[in-house]
Amino acid sequence: MALYSDKVMEHFINPRNVGVIEDADGIGEAGNAKCGDIMKMYLKIEDDIIKDVKFETFGCASAIASSSMATELIKGKPVSEAMMLTNKAVAEALDGLPAYKMHCSVLAEEAIQKALDDYNEKHKK
Ligand code: FES
């Protein structure tokens, strides 16, 4: 069996939503101290909907595929739904990750959570 699913390979080779949002409403960064990989998420939010999301990931194939899939899963969704995104959901949407690569999907969950925290902090009434 191949190490990575076709979906992981496809999102790694052709990642969606790569880049920076200059006037982002929320920015979150997550890193893994063991492997040294870093992921940064930028959110554009209007009327509580994720209008746009972009990422920069300096990391392995699984981290890049996880970032790409996570952005696809939250784009166009309400903030409340994006807050519930788990790394398991990201890995499942990628048709699975090898067990020792699950931590790569955790980076996506954490970076999005932090970006949403940043947004909530900035928009506290
Ligand atoms: Fe570190 Fe994948 S090996 S995020």
Coordinates of C-alpha atoms and ligand atoms in Angstrom, one line a residue:
M1 CA 0.0 0.0 0.0
A2 CA 1.3 3.5 -0.8
L3 CA 2.4 5.6 2.2
Y4 CA 0.1 8.5 1.2
S5 CA -3.4 8.5 -0.3
D6 CA -4.0 10.0 -3.7
K7 CA -5.7 12.9 -2.0
V8 CA -2.7 13.7 0.1
M9 CA -0.4 13.6 -2.9
E10 CA -2.8 15.7 -4.9
H11 CA -3.1 18.4 -2.2
F12 CA 0.7 18.3 -1.7
I13 CA 1.5 18.7 -5.4
N14 CA -1.3 21.2 -6.0
P15 CA -2.1 22.9 -2.7
R16 CA -5.2 25.2 -2.5
N17 CA -5.1 28.6 -0.9
V18 CA -1.4 29.1 -0.6
G19 CA -0.3 32.7 0.3
V20 CA -0.9 35.6 2.6
I21 CA -3.9 37.8 3.2
E22 CA -2.5 41.3 3.9
D23 CA -5.5 42.7 5.7
A24 CA -6.4 39.4 7.5
D25 CA -9.0 39.6 10.3
G26 CA -7.2 36.7 12.1
I27 CA -3.8 35.2 11.9
G28 CA -2.6 32.0 13.7
E29 CA 0.6 30.2 13.7
A30 CA 1.4 26.7 15.0
G31 CA 4.6 24.7 15.1
N32 CA 5.9 21.4 16.1
A33 CA 9.0 21.5 18.2
K34 CA 10.1 18.0 17.3
C35 CA 10.1 18.3 13.5
G36 CA 10.5 22.1 13.3
D37 CA 7.6 22.5 10.9
I38 CA 5.6 25.7 11.0
M39 CA 2.1 26.6 9.6
K40 CA 0.5 30.0 9.4
M41 CA -3.1 30.7 8.6
Y42 CA -4.7 33.9 7.5
L43 CA -8.5 34.5 7.7
K44 CA -10.7 37.1 6.1
I45 CA -14.1 37.1 7.9
E46 CA -17.2 39.0 7.0
D47 CA -20.6 38.7 8.8
D48 CA -19.2 35.7 10.7
I49 CA -18.4 33.8 7.5
I50 CA -14.9 32.7 6.5
K51 CA -14.8 34.6 3.2
D52 CA -11.2 33.8 2.5
V53 CA -8.4 31.8 4.0
K54 CA -4.7 31.4 3.0
F55 CA -1.8 29.6 4.4
E56 CA 2.0 29.4 4.5
T57 CA 3.5 26.1 5.6
F58 CA 7.1 25.3 6.0
G59 CA 6.9 21.6 6.5
C60 CA 6.5 18.1 5.2
A61 CA 4.1 16.8 2.5
S62 CA 1.5 15.9 5.1
A63 CA 1.6 19.3 6.7
I64 CA 1.1 21.0 3.3
A65 CA -1.7 18.6 2.3
S66 CA -3.3 19.1 5.7
S67 CA -3.1 22.9 5.4
S68 CA -4.6 22.8 1.9
M69 CA -7.5 20.5 2.9
A70 CA -8.2 22.4 6.1
T71 CA -8.6 25.7 4.2
E72 CA -11.0 24.0 1.8
L73 CA -13.0 22.6 4.7
I74 CA -13.5 26.0 6.4
K75 CA -13.8 28.3 3.4
G76 CA -17.3 29.8 3.1
K77 CA -18.3 28.3 6.5
P78 CA -19.5 30.2 9.6
V79 CA -16.9 30.9 12.3
S80 CA -18.7 28.6 14.7
E81 CA -18.3 25.7 12.3
A82 CA -14.6 26.5 11.6
M83 CA -14.0 26.4 15.4
M84 CA -15.1 22.8 15.5
L85 CA -12.7 21.6 12.9
T86 CA -10.6 18.8 14.2
N87 CA -7.3 17.3 12.9
K88 CA -9.2 14.0 12.6
A89 CA -11.7 15.6 10.2
V90 CA -8.8 17.0 8.2
A91 CA -7.0 13.6 8.1
E92 CA -10.3 11.8 7.2
A93 CA -10.9 14.3 4.3
L94 CA -7.5 13.4 3.0
D95 CA -8.5 9.7 3.1
G96 CA -6.2 9.2 6.1
L97 CA -2.6 9.9 7.1
P98 CA 0.0 7.4 8.4
A99 CA -0.2 7.2 12.2
Y100 CA 3.2 8.9 12.7
K101 CA 2.1 11.7 10.4
M102 CA -1.1 12.6 12.3
H103 CA 0.7 15.4 14.2
C104 CA 1.0 17.2 10.9
S105 CA -2.8 17.5 10.7
V106 CA -2.8 18.8 14.3
L107 CA -0.8 21.8 13.1
A108 CA -3.8 22.7 10.8
E109 CA -6.3 22.5 13.6
E110 CA -4.1 24.6 15.9
A111 CA -3.2 27.2 13.4
I112 CA -6.9 27.7 12.5
Q113 CA -7.9 27.8 16.2
K114 CA -5.3 30.4 16.9
A115 CA -6.4 32.5 13.9
L116 CA -10.0 32.3 15.1
D117 CA -8.9 33.3 18.6
D118 CA -7.0 36.2 17.1
Y119 CA -10.1 37.3 15.2
N120 CA -12.3 36.9 18.3
E121 CA -9.9 38.9 20.4
K122 CA -9.8 41.7 17.9
H123 CA -13.5 41.8 17.5
K124 CA -14.5 41.7 21.2
K125 CA -17.2 44.2 21.8
Ligands
FES1 FE1 6.3 17.9 11.1 FE2 4.8 16.8 9.3 S1 6.7 16.0 10.0 S2 4.4 18.6 10.4

